[in-house]
Amino acid sequence: MSIVKYISDLLYRYECVIVPGFGGFITHKISAEVNHFTHTFNPPSKQLSFNSHLKNNDGLLANYIATAQNTSYYNAVKTIENNVALWLEDLKNGEIELENIGSFSLNKEGKLVFEPTNTVNYLTSSFGLSTYVSPAVKRLTNKETKIDVPVYTITKENKHKTPAFIKYAATAAILLALGTVGWNQYQNSQYNRLVAKAKESQNKVEKSIQEATFIIDNPLPTITLNVAKKTLNYHIIAGAFREPKNATKKLNELLNKGYNARILGVNKWNLTQVAFESFNSRTEAVNRLNEIKKLESKDAWLLVKKY
C-alpha cells in the first residue's frame, strides 16, 4: 500500500509531515505574486520543502494511516517502513516521483535532492484559484509633428492686419495640443478598459469553477452506508516522555509485547504520551486497565480524552 496519498492529505492541514526514517515535508505560506515578464498572476500558495534530518516518528502520519485504513498503529508503522525501504532502493537506480508532492534523486555525495511539484497548491484558502495570464498592454507613443511656418515681414501696409495663414497656423497648433491631451486620455481609458476586462475574465473563471456541475449519462445507483464512527476516548497510559525518541522506544517495546500501543501526541506539559491501548468504551478500558496493573505496570492509569 502506498502512503503518498496520506502524506498529500496531511500537507493540506499541517505545516510539517514527517515520514519516519526518511525525512520531513515542510510547507511555508507565500503571498500572491505577479511576473512582469510573463504577465502571469499567481495566487497565494504553500511552498513545499524537504528536511532529511527530521526522521523521528512523531505519530502523525502513522495515526492518520491507522485511522483511514481501520488498522492498528503497529501495522501503520510497518507500512511506512516498507514504503521507505522501497524508496531508498529505487533511489539507488535513479529518480523517484511522489505523486502531487515532488521528485527525489541522489547527488554525488549521496544526499537527497528534492524537487517539489508545482501542480498542486496545498493552501486551502486558495482552493480553485489558478495562475492567470494577462495579455500585455501595448502603449502607443505620439510622434512629434513639426509645422513649418513661413516668415512674414511686417510693413507699413500690413502691420495692422493679421495674415490669414498665421491665423490658420495658430489654430492648427491649438488643435494639435488639444489632440495630444485627448489622445493621452484615450490611451489611459483603453488601458483601464483592458485591466477591467482581464479582471472580469478571471472572475468568470473562478465562478465557473465554484458553480461547476458534472452530468453523468449512466449514474450508478445510490448506496446508503450506515457507518458508526468509532471514537477512542479512553486511553491506558504507559508513560509520558520529555524526549520523543524515548516515547518511540517505549512504543516499540509495547508493540513487541503484543499491545495495540500508540502515541497520543504532546500534552500541555510538552510531554509525549504513550498508551498501552485505547478504547471507545469506558467499561472495556477499566477492565483492561486492571489486567495491565496486575500483569505489566502498577503505574498505568486511565486518560479520558474526548475529541
PDB file of C-alpha atoms in Angstrom:
ATOM      1  CA  MET A   1       0.000   0.000   0.000  1.00  0.00           C
ATOM      2  CA  SER A   2       1.379   3.415  -0.974  1.00  0.00           C
ATOM      3  CA  ILE A   3       1.491   6.116   1.695  1.00  0.00           C
ATOM      4  CA  VAL A   4       1.934   9.009  -0.760  1.00  0.00           C
ATOM      5  CA  LYS A   5      -1.797   9.859  -0.754  1.00  0.00           C
ATOM      6  CA  TYR A   6      -1.853  10.127   3.047  1.00  0.00           C
ATOM      7  CA  ILE A   7       1.187  12.423   3.060  1.00  0.00           C
ATOM      8  CA  SER A   8      -0.518  14.635   0.476  1.00  0.00           C
ATOM      9  CA  ASP A   9      -3.735  14.761   2.544  1.00  0.00           C
ATOM     10  CA  LEU A  10      -1.864  15.866   5.672  1.00  0.00           C
ATOM     11  CA  LEU A  11       0.033  18.634   3.827  1.00  0.00           C
ATOM     12  CA  TYR A  12      -3.265  20.495   3.391  1.00  0.00           C
ATOM     13  CA  ARG A  13      -3.765  20.570   7.182  1.00  0.00           C
ATOM     14  CA  TYR A  14      -0.288  20.676   8.739  1.00  0.00           C
ATOM     15  CA  GLU A  15       2.909  22.666   8.206  1.00  0.00           C
ATOM     16  CA  CYS A  16       5.170  19.643   8.797  1.00  0.00           C
ATOM     17  CA  VAL A  17       4.613  15.973   7.918  1.00  0.00           C
ATOM     18  CA  ILE A  18       7.389  13.568   8.951  1.00  0.00           C
ATOM     19  CA  VAL A  19       7.955  10.223   7.221  1.00  0.00           C
ATOM     20  CA  PRO A  20       9.841   8.188   9.876  1.00  0.00           C
ATOM     21  CA  GLY A  21      13.234   7.013   8.647  1.00  0.00           C
ATOM     22  CA  PHE A  22      13.097   9.206   5.524  1.00  0.00           C
ATOM     23  CA  GLY A  23      12.566  12.904   6.296  1.00  0.00           C
ATOM     24  CA  GLY A  24      10.028  15.676   6.804  1.00  0.00           C
ATOM     25  CA  PHE A  25       7.977  17.731   4.335  1.00  0.00           C
ATOM     26  CA  ILE A  26       7.621  21.375   5.397  1.00  0.00           C
ATOM     27  CA  THR A  27       5.239  23.994   3.983  1.00  0.00           C
ATOM     28  CA  HIS A  28       5.696  27.787   4.001  1.00  0.00           C
ATOM     29  CA  LYS A  29       2.913  30.195   3.041  1.00  0.00           C
ATOM     30  CA  ILE A  30       3.816  32.689   0.285  1.00  0.00           C
ATOM     31  CA  SER A  31       1.770  35.667  -0.873  1.00  0.00           C
ATOM     32  CA  ALA A  32       0.289  36.241  -4.321  1.00  0.00           C
ATOM     33  CA  GLU A  33       2.826  37.437  -6.883  1.00  0.00           C
ATOM     34  CA  VAL A  34       2.949  38.980 -10.358  1.00  0.00           C
ATOM     35  CA  ASN A  35       5.519  38.052 -13.018  1.00  0.00           C
ATOM     36  CA  HIS A  36       6.008  41.197 -15.138  1.00  0.00           C
ATOM     37  CA  PHE A  37       7.932  39.299 -17.806  1.00  0.00           C
ATOM     38  CA  THR A  38       5.391  36.523 -18.464  1.00  0.00           C
ATOM     39  CA  HIS A  39       2.361  38.671 -17.472  1.00  0.00           C
ATOM     40  CA  THR A  40       1.099  35.997 -15.046  1.00  0.00           C
ATOM     41  CA  PHE A  41      -0.706  36.408 -11.721  1.00  0.00           C
ATOM     42  CA  ASN A  42      -0.056  33.616  -9.162  1.00  0.00           C
ATOM     43  CA  PRO A  43      -2.465  33.177  -6.185  1.00  0.00           C
ATOM     44  CA  PRO A  44      -1.262  32.724  -2.582  1.00  0.00           C
ATOM     45  CA  SER A  45       0.120  29.229  -2.016  1.00  0.00           C
ATOM     46  CA  LYS A  46       2.170  26.912   0.203  1.00  0.00           C
ATOM     47  CA  GLN A  47       5.797  26.427  -0.801  1.00  0.00           C
ATOM     48  CA  LEU A  48       6.913  22.835  -0.205  1.00  0.00           C
ATOM     49  CA  SER A  49      10.414  21.911   1.012  1.00  0.00           C
ATOM     50  CA  PHE A  50      12.098  18.810   2.484  1.00  0.00           C
ATOM     51  CA  ASN A  51      14.356  18.264   5.523  1.00  0.00           C
ATOM     52  CA  SER A  52      16.169  14.917   5.577  1.00  0.00           C
ATOM     53  CA  HIS A  53      17.121  15.360   9.269  1.00  0.00           C
ATOM     54  CA  LEU A  54      13.513  15.079  10.516  1.00  0.00           C
ATOM     55  CA  LYS A  55      13.306  11.291  10.766  1.00  0.00           C
ATOM     56  CA  ASN A  56      11.929  10.621  14.271  1.00  0.00           C
ATOM     57  CA  ASN A  57       8.387   9.264  14.375  1.00  0.00           C
ATOM     58  CA  ASP A  58       6.016  11.916  15.780  1.00  0.00           C
ATOM     59  CA  GLY A  59       2.993   9.640  15.314  1.00  0.00           C
ATOM     60  CA  LEU A  60       1.087  11.992  12.968  1.00  0.00           C
ATOM     61  CA  LEU A  61       1.379  10.007   9.729  1.00  0.00           C
ATOM     62  CA  ALA A  62       1.084   6.594  11.397  1.00  0.00           C
ATOM     63  CA  ASN A  63      -2.037   7.563  13.365  1.00  0.00           C
ATOM     64  CA  TYR A  64      -3.654   9.005  10.243  1.00  0.00           C
ATOM     65  CA  ILE A  65      -2.964   5.851   8.207  1.00  0.00           C
ATOM     66  CA  ALA A  66      -4.231   3.646  11.067  1.00  0.00           C
ATOM     67  CA  THR A  67      -7.466   5.637  11.245  1.00  0.00           C
ATOM     68  CA  ALA A  68      -8.004   5.791   7.490  1.00  0.00           C
ATOM     69  CA  GLN A  69      -7.283   2.079   6.974  1.00  0.00           C
ATOM     70  CA  ASN A  70      -9.043   0.979  10.183  1.00  0.00           C
ATOM     71  CA  THR A  71      -5.947  -0.888  11.266  1.00  0.00           C
ATOM     72  CA  SER A  72      -3.556  -0.885  14.209  1.00  0.00           C
ATOM     73  CA  TYR A  73      -0.832   1.659  14.810  1.00  0.00           C
ATOM     74  CA  TYR A  74       1.728  -1.147  14.605  1.00  0.00           C
ATOM     75  CA  ASN A  75       0.545  -2.122  11.095  1.00  0.00           C
ATOM     76  CA  ALA A  76       0.615   1.518  10.015  1.00  0.00           C
ATOM     77  CA  VAL A  77       4.247   1.882  11.192  1.00  0.00           C
ATOM     78  CA  LYS A  78       5.190  -1.282   9.298  1.00  0.00           C
ATOM     79  CA  THR A  79       3.516   0.085   6.155  1.00  0.00           C
ATOM     80  CA  ILE A  80       5.583   3.278   6.412  1.00  0.00           C
ATOM     81  CA  GLU A  81       8.794   1.298   6.909  1.00  0.00           C
ATOM     82  CA  ASN A  82       8.066  -0.857   3.849  1.00  0.00           C
ATOM     83  CA  ASN A  83       7.416   2.214   1.667  1.00  0.00           C
ATOM     84  CA  VAL A  84      10.605   3.936   2.851  1.00  0.00           C
ATOM     85  CA  ALA A  85      12.626   0.795   2.129  1.00  0.00           C
ATOM     86  CA  LEU A  86      11.266   0.694  -1.450  1.00  0.00           C
ATOM     87  CA  TRP A  87      12.024   4.384  -1.975  1.00  0.00           C
ATOM     88  CA  LEU A  88      15.613   4.030  -0.787  1.00  0.00           C
ATOM     89  CA  GLU A  89      16.110   1.001  -3.032  1.00  0.00           C
ATOM     90  CA  ASP A  90      14.669   2.801  -6.090  1.00  0.00           C
ATOM     91  CA  LEU A  91      16.878   5.832  -5.405  1.00  0.00           C
ATOM     92  CA  LYS A  92      19.957   3.675  -5.958  1.00  0.00           C
ATOM     93  CA  ASN A  93      18.826   3.172  -9.555  1.00  0.00           C
ATOM     94  CA  GLY A  94      17.707   6.729 -10.283  1.00  0.00           C
ATOM     95  CA  GLU A  95      14.957   9.234  -9.526  1.00  0.00           C
ATOM     96  CA  ILE A  96      11.651   8.540  -7.746  1.00  0.00           C
ATOM     97  CA  GLU A  97       8.438  10.507  -8.208  1.00  0.00           C
ATOM     98  CA  LEU A  98       5.871  11.002  -5.401  1.00  0.00           C
ATOM     99  CA  GLU A  99       2.556  11.983  -6.981  1.00  0.00           C
ATOM    100  CA  ASN A 100       1.385  15.554  -6.178  1.00  0.00           C
ATOM    101  CA  ILE A 101       4.456  16.051  -3.932  1.00  0.00           C
ATOM    102  CA  GLY A 102       7.656  16.057  -5.991  1.00  0.00           C
ATOM    103  CA  SER A 103      10.657  14.036  -7.084  1.00  0.00           C
ATOM    104  CA  PHE A 104      13.790  12.783  -5.283  1.00  0.00           C
ATOM    105  CA  SER A 105      17.269  11.937  -6.507  1.00  0.00           C
ATOM    106  CA  LEU A 106      20.738  11.462  -5.027  1.00  0.00           C
ATOM    107  CA  ASN A 107      23.613  13.874  -5.677  1.00  0.00           C
ATOM    108  CA  LYS A 108      27.289  12.935  -5.937  1.00  0.00           C
ATOM    109  CA  GLU A 109      27.648  12.958  -2.152  1.00  0.00           C
ATOM    110  CA  GLY A 110      24.694  10.570  -1.763  1.00  0.00           C
ATOM    111  CA  LYS A 111      22.451  13.284  -0.301  1.00  0.00           C
ATOM    112  CA  LEU A 112      18.736  13.526  -1.107  1.00  0.00           C
ATOM    113  CA  VAL A 113      17.787  16.244  -3.590  1.00  0.00           C
ATOM    114  CA  PHE A 114      14.101  17.245  -3.576  1.00  0.00           C
ATOM    115  CA  GLU A 115      12.288  18.994  -6.447  1.00  0.00           C
ATOM    116  CA  PRO A 116       8.724  19.977  -5.387  1.00  0.00           C
ATOM    117  CA  THR A 117       5.795  19.777  -7.785  1.00  0.00           C
ATOM    118  CA  ASN A 118       4.174  22.992  -8.992  1.00  0.00           C
ATOM    119  CA  THR A 119       0.829  21.475  -9.979  1.00  0.00           C
ATOM    120  CA  VAL A 120      -0.750  21.330  -6.502  1.00  0.00           C
ATOM    121  CA  ASN A 121      -1.481  24.250  -4.174  1.00  0.00           C
ATOM    122  CA  TYR A 122      -1.705  22.983  -0.571  1.00  0.00           C
ATOM    123  CA  LEU A 123      -3.117  26.304   0.722  1.00  0.00           C
ATOM    124  CA  THR A 124      -6.820  25.539   1.323  1.00  0.00           C
ATOM    125  CA  SER A 125      -7.830  29.222   1.299  1.00  0.00           C
ATOM    126  CA  SER A 126      -6.676  29.405  -2.357  1.00  0.00           C
ATOM    127  CA  PHE A 127      -8.623  26.321  -3.473  1.00  0.00           C
ATOM    128  CA  GLY A 128      -9.927  26.742  -7.040  1.00  0.00           C
ATOM    129  CA  LEU A 129      -7.623  29.687  -7.844  1.00  0.00           C
ATOM    130  CA  SER A 130      -5.256  29.102 -10.731  1.00  0.00           C
ATOM    131  CA  THR A 131      -2.469  31.070 -12.387  1.00  0.00           C
ATOM    132  CA  TYR A 132      -3.903  33.753 -14.667  1.00  0.00           C
ATOM    133  CA  VAL A 133      -2.140  35.063 -17.771  1.00  0.00           C
ATOM    134  CA  SER A 134      -2.984  38.639 -18.780  1.00  0.00           C
ATOM    135  CA  PRO A 135      -2.330  39.949 -22.307  1.00  0.00           C
ATOM    136  CA  ALA A 136       0.366  42.593 -22.474  1.00  0.00           C
ATOM    137  CA  VAL A 137      -0.920  46.164 -22.690  1.00  0.00           C
ATOM    138  CA  LYS A 138       0.604  47.992 -25.660  1.00  0.00           C
ATOM    139  CA  ARG A 139       1.058  51.737 -25.249  1.00  0.00           C
ATOM    140  CA  LEU A 140       1.151  53.887 -28.383  1.00  0.00           C
ATOM    141  CA  THR A 141       3.524  56.867 -28.489  1.00  0.00           C
ATOM    142  CA  ASN A 142       2.841  60.071 -30.354  1.00  0.00           C
ATOM    143  CA  LYS A 143       5.382  61.194 -32.916  1.00  0.00           C
ATOM    144  CA  GLU A 144       6.269  64.830 -32.782  1.00  0.00           C
ATOM    145  CA  THR A 145       4.646  66.834 -35.537  1.00  0.00           C
ATOM    146  CA  LYS A 146       6.528  69.797 -36.909  1.00  0.00           C
ATOM    147  CA  ILE A 147       4.733  72.694 -38.595  1.00  0.00           C
ATOM    148  CA  ASP A 148       6.746  74.898 -40.892  1.00  0.00           C
ATOM    149  CA  VAL A 149       5.550  78.494 -40.633  1.00  0.00           C
ATOM    150  CA  PRO A 150       6.789  80.831 -43.358  1.00  0.00           C
ATOM    151  CA  VAL A 151       8.499  84.078 -42.380  1.00  0.00           C
ATOM    152  CA  TYR A 152       6.282  87.075 -42.707  1.00  0.00           C
ATOM    153  CA  THR A 153       7.708  90.595 -42.946  1.00  0.00           C
ATOM    154  CA  ILE A 154       5.658  93.368 -41.418  1.00  0.00           C
ATOM    155  CA  THR A 155       5.466  96.538 -43.473  1.00  0.00           C
ATOM    156  CA  LYS A 156       3.596  99.762 -43.069  1.00  0.00           C
ATOM    157  CA  GLU A 157       0.806  98.472 -45.231  1.00  0.00           C
ATOM    158  CA  ASN A 158       0.147  95.229 -43.355  1.00  0.00           C
ATOM    159  CA  LYS A 159       1.228  95.937 -39.765  1.00  0.00           C
ATOM    160  CA  HIS A 160      -2.369  96.361 -38.662  1.00  0.00           C
ATOM    161  CA  LYS A 161      -3.547  93.201 -40.364  1.00  0.00           C
ATOM    162  CA  THR A 162      -3.093  89.604 -39.216  1.00  0.00           C
ATOM    163  CA  PRO A 163      -2.293  87.361 -42.179  1.00  0.00           C
ATOM    164  CA  ALA A 164      -4.726  84.513 -42.760  1.00  0.00           C
ATOM    165  CA  PHE A 165      -2.079  81.790 -42.792  1.00  0.00           C
ATOM    166  CA  ILE A 166      -0.858  82.858 -39.292  1.00  0.00           C
ATOM    167  CA  LYS A 167      -4.407  82.517 -38.024  1.00  0.00           C
ATOM    168  CA  TYR A 168      -4.601  79.067 -39.587  1.00  0.00           C
ATOM    169  CA  ALA A 169      -1.234  78.058 -38.159  1.00  0.00           C
ATOM    170  CA  ALA A 170      -2.218  79.187 -34.671  1.00  0.00           C
ATOM    171  CA  THR A 171      -5.496  77.323 -34.930  1.00  0.00           C
ATOM    172  CA  ALA A 172      -3.684  74.184 -36.101  1.00  0.00           C
ATOM    173  CA  ALA A 173      -1.229  74.443 -33.178  1.00  0.00           C
ATOM    174  CA  ILE A 174      -4.110  74.734 -30.691  1.00  0.00           C
ATOM    175  CA  LEU A 175      -5.934  71.781 -32.234  1.00  0.00           C
ATOM    176  CA  LEU A 176      -2.741  69.736 -32.181  1.00  0.00           C
ATOM    177  CA  ALA A 177      -2.217  70.445 -28.453  1.00  0.00           C
ATOM    178  CA  LEU A 178      -5.818  69.557 -27.664  1.00  0.00           C
ATOM    179  CA  GLY A 179      -5.489  66.416 -29.765  1.00  0.00           C
ATOM    180  CA  THR A 180      -2.392  65.316 -27.843  1.00  0.00           C
ATOM    181  CA  VAL A 181      -4.192  65.700 -24.492  1.00  0.00           C
ATOM    182  CA  GLY A 182      -7.212  63.852 -25.858  1.00  0.00           C
ATOM    183  CA  TRP A 183      -5.044  61.051 -27.206  1.00  0.00           C
ATOM    184  CA  ASN A 184      -3.347  60.552 -23.820  1.00  0.00           C
ATOM    185  CA  GLN A 185      -6.762  60.395 -22.161  1.00  0.00           C
ATOM    186  CA  TYR A 186      -7.853  57.839 -24.764  1.00  0.00           C
ATOM    187  CA  GLN A 187      -4.784  55.703 -24.040  1.00  0.00           C
ATOM    188  CA  ASN A 188      -5.488  55.745 -20.306  1.00  0.00           C
ATOM    189  CA  SER A 189      -9.100  54.855 -20.955  1.00  0.00           C
ATOM    190  CA  GLN A 190      -8.086  51.907 -23.157  1.00  0.00           C
ATOM    191  CA  TYR A 191      -5.622  50.649 -20.547  1.00  0.00           C
ATOM    192  CA  ASN A 192      -8.215  50.811 -17.763  1.00  0.00           C
ATOM    193  CA  ARG A 193     -10.703  49.018 -20.005  1.00  0.00           C
ATOM    194  CA  LEU A 194      -8.239  46.165 -20.684  1.00  0.00           C
ATOM    195  CA  VAL A 195      -7.454  45.767 -16.958  1.00  0.00           C
ATOM    196  CA  ALA A 196     -11.163  45.678 -16.098  1.00  0.00           C
ATOM    197  CA  LYS A 197     -11.796  43.140 -18.860  1.00  0.00           C
ATOM    198  CA  ALA A 198      -8.969  40.895 -17.601  1.00  0.00           C
ATOM    199  CA  LYS A 199     -10.347  41.044 -14.047  1.00  0.00           C
ATOM    200  CA  GLU A 200     -13.832  40.238 -15.309  1.00  0.00           C
ATOM    201  CA  SER A 201     -12.499  37.207 -17.219  1.00  0.00           C
ATOM    202  CA  GLN A 202     -10.740  35.914 -14.094  1.00  0.00           C
ATOM    203  CA  ASN A 203     -13.914  36.324 -12.018  1.00  0.00           C
ATOM    204  CA  LYS A 204     -15.889  34.362 -14.615  1.00  0.00           C
ATOM    205  CA  VAL A 205     -13.342  31.519 -14.493  1.00  0.00           C
ATOM    206  CA  GLU A 206     -13.464  31.379 -10.694  1.00  0.00           C
ATOM    207  CA  LYS A 207     -17.275  31.472 -10.700  1.00  0.00           C
ATOM    208  CA  SER A 208     -17.402  28.650 -13.263  1.00  0.00           C
ATOM    209  CA  ILE A 209     -15.160  26.512 -11.054  1.00  0.00           C
ATOM    210  CA  GLN A 210     -17.313  27.152  -7.984  1.00  0.00           C
ATOM    211  CA  GLU A 211     -20.622  26.529  -9.795  1.00  0.00           C
ATOM    212  CA  ALA A 212     -19.409  23.655 -11.980  1.00  0.00           C
ATOM    213  CA  THR A 213     -21.946  20.848 -12.441  1.00  0.00           C
ATOM    214  CA  PHE A 214     -20.950  17.442 -13.726  1.00  0.00           C
ATOM    215  CA  ILE A 215     -23.556  15.387 -15.588  1.00  0.00           C
ATOM    216  CA  ILE A 216     -23.177  11.607 -15.927  1.00  0.00           C
ATOM    217  CA  ASP A 217     -25.336   9.836 -18.501  1.00  0.00           C
ATOM    218  CA  ASN A 218     -25.476   6.495 -16.676  1.00  0.00           C
ATOM    219  CA  PRO A 219     -25.090   7.222 -12.958  1.00  0.00           C
ATOM    220  CA  LEU A 220     -24.604   4.360 -10.534  1.00  0.00           C
ATOM    221  CA  PRO A 221     -27.440   3.611  -8.093  1.00  0.00           C
ATOM    222  CA  THR A 222     -27.284   5.343  -4.733  1.00  0.00           C
ATOM    223  CA  ILE A 223     -25.844   3.254  -1.918  1.00  0.00           C
ATOM    224  CA  THR A 224     -26.530   4.162   1.692  1.00  0.00           C
ATOM    225  CA  LEU A 225     -23.923   3.043   4.189  1.00  0.00           C
ATOM    226  CA  ASN A 226     -24.545   3.210   7.891  1.00  0.00           C
ATOM    227  CA  VAL A 227     -21.084   3.537   9.375  1.00  0.00           C
ATOM    228  CA  ALA A 228     -20.757   4.030  13.078  1.00  0.00           C
ATOM    229  CA  LYS A 229     -17.941   6.405  13.922  1.00  0.00           C
ATOM    230  CA  LYS A 230     -15.519   4.750  16.300  1.00  0.00           C
ATOM    231  CA  THR A 231     -14.015   7.282  18.664  1.00  0.00           C
ATOM    232  CA  LEU A 232     -11.283   6.162  21.027  1.00  0.00           C
ATOM    233  CA  ASN A 233     -11.723   8.385  24.076  1.00  0.00           C
ATOM    234  CA  TYR A 234     -10.275   6.116  26.790  1.00  0.00           C
ATOM    235  CA  HIS A 235      -6.524   5.532  26.870  1.00  0.00           C
ATOM    236  CA  ILE A 236      -4.438   3.406  29.248  1.00  0.00           C
ATOM    237  CA  ILE A 237      -1.275   5.454  29.705  1.00  0.00           C
ATOM    238  CA  ALA A 238       2.086   3.678  29.884  1.00  0.00           C
ATOM    239  CA  GLY A 239       4.172   6.813  30.291  1.00  0.00           C
ATOM    240  CA  ALA A 240       4.878  10.413  29.253  1.00  0.00           C
ATOM    241  CA  PHE A 241       8.316  11.408  27.973  1.00  0.00           C
ATOM    242  CA  ARG A 242      10.189  14.669  27.515  1.00  0.00           C
ATOM    243  CA  GLU A 243      12.279  13.263  24.661  1.00  0.00           C
ATOM    244  CA  PRO A 244      10.292  11.976  21.608  1.00  0.00           C
ATOM    245  CA  LYS A 245      12.897   9.250  20.990  1.00  0.00           C
ATOM    246  CA  ASN A 246      12.176   7.778  24.430  1.00  0.00           C
ATOM    247  CA  ALA A 247       8.466   7.747  23.608  1.00  0.00           C
ATOM    248  CA  THR A 248       9.205   5.891  20.370  1.00  0.00           C
ATOM    249  CA  LYS A 249      11.392   3.410  22.262  1.00  0.00           C
ATOM    250  CA  LYS A 250       8.559   2.722  24.723  1.00  0.00           C
ATOM    251  CA  LEU A 251       6.084   2.360  21.879  1.00  0.00           C
ATOM    252  CA  ASN A 252       8.197  -0.283  20.118  1.00  0.00           C
ATOM    253  CA  GLU A 253       8.666  -2.122  23.409  1.00  0.00           C
ATOM    254  CA  LEU A 254       4.899  -2.371  23.956  1.00  0.00           C
ATOM    255  CA  LEU A 255       4.231  -3.347  20.346  1.00  0.00           C
ATOM    256  CA  ASN A 256       6.730  -6.191  20.628  1.00  0.00           C
ATOM    257  CA  LYS A 257       4.854  -7.409  23.702  1.00  0.00           C
ATOM    258  CA  GLY A 258       1.634  -7.609  21.697  1.00  0.00           C
ATOM    259  CA  TYR A 259      -0.104  -4.446  22.924  1.00  0.00           C
ATOM    260  CA  ASN A 260      -2.009  -2.300  20.448  1.00  0.00           C
ATOM    261  CA  ALA A 261       0.035   0.678  21.601  1.00  0.00           C
ATOM    262  CA  ARG A 262       0.014   4.166  20.136  1.00  0.00           C
ATOM    263  CA  ILE A 263       1.467   7.645  20.600  1.00  0.00           C
ATOM    264  CA  LEU A 264      -1.211  10.134  21.633  1.00  0.00           C
ATOM    265  CA  GLY A 265       0.823  13.245  20.941  1.00  0.00           C
ATOM    266  CA  VAL A 266       2.132  16.022  23.186  1.00  0.00           C
ATOM    267  CA  ASN A 267       0.177  17.175  26.254  1.00  0.00           C
ATOM    268  CA  LYS A 268       0.068  20.671  27.768  1.00  0.00           C
ATOM    269  CA  TRP A 269       3.260  19.975  29.735  1.00  0.00           C
ATOM    270  CA  ASN A 270       5.087  19.262  26.474  1.00  0.00           C
ATOM    271  CA  LEU A 271       5.362  15.534  27.248  1.00  0.00           C
ATOM    272  CA  THR A 272       4.783  12.845  24.616  1.00  0.00           C
ATOM    273  CA  GLN A 273       2.220  10.345  25.905  1.00  0.00           C
ATOM    274  CA  VAL A 274       2.291   6.632  25.038  1.00  0.00           C
ATOM    275  CA  ALA A 275      -0.747   4.396  25.587  1.00  0.00           C
ATOM    276  CA  PHE A 276      -0.867   0.621  26.080  1.00  0.00           C
ATOM    277  CA  GLU A 277      -4.215   0.531  24.265  1.00  0.00           C
ATOM    278  CA  SER A 278      -7.197   2.803  23.523  1.00  0.00           C
ATOM    279  CA  PHE A 279     -10.928   2.079  23.727  1.00  0.00           C
ATOM    280  CA  ASN A 280     -14.246   3.676  22.856  1.00  0.00           C
ATOM    281  CA  SER A 281     -15.920   2.020  25.853  1.00  0.00           C
ATOM    282  CA  ARG A 282     -15.152   3.073  29.413  1.00  0.00           C
ATOM    283  CA  THR A 283     -16.068  -0.375  30.739  1.00  0.00           C
ATOM    284  CA  GLU A 284     -13.626  -2.146  28.418  1.00  0.00           C
ATOM    285  CA  ALA A 285     -10.928   0.371  29.254  1.00  0.00           C
ATOM    286  CA  VAL A 286     -11.343  -0.070  33.049  1.00  0.00           C
ATOM    287  CA  ASN A 287     -11.302  -3.885  32.788  1.00  0.00           C
ATOM    288  CA  ARG A 288      -8.192  -3.814  30.635  1.00  0.00           C
ATOM    289  CA  LEU A 289      -6.526  -1.302  32.990  1.00  0.00           C
ATOM    290  CA  ASN A 290      -6.978  -3.685  35.938  1.00  0.00           C
ATOM    291  CA  GLU A 291      -5.372  -6.502  33.927  1.00  0.00           C
ATOM    292  CA  ILE A 292      -2.400  -4.355  32.924  1.00  0.00           C
ATOM    293  CA  LYS A 293      -1.857  -3.197  36.512  1.00  0.00           C
ATOM    294  CA  LYS A 294      -1.667  -6.836  37.655  1.00  0.00           C
ATOM    295  CA  LEU A 295       0.489  -8.149  34.805  1.00  0.00           C
ATOM    296  CA  GLU A 296       2.527  -5.220  33.459  1.00  0.00           C
ATOM    297  CA  SER A 297       2.675  -1.972  35.406  1.00  0.00           C
ATOM    298  CA  LYS A 298       1.118  -0.708  38.633  1.00  0.00           C
ATOM    299  CA  ASP A 299       1.700   2.870  37.432  1.00  0.00           C
ATOM    300  CA  ALA A 300      -0.664   2.561  34.458  1.00  0.00           C
ATOM    301  CA  TRP A 301      -3.611   4.950  34.585  1.00  0.00           C
ATOM    302  CA  LEU A 302      -6.698   5.846  32.539  1.00  0.00           C
ATOM    303  CA  LEU A 303      -6.832   9.029  30.460  1.00  0.00           C
ATOM    304  CA  VAL A 304     -10.219  10.242  29.225  1.00  0.00           C
ATOM    305  CA  LYS A 305      -9.657  12.433  26.169  1.00  0.00           C
ATOM    306  CA  LYS A 306     -12.708  13.340  24.106  1.00  0.00           C
ATOM    307  CA  TYR A 307     -12.223  14.642  20.569  1.00  0.00           C
TER     308      TYR A 307
END
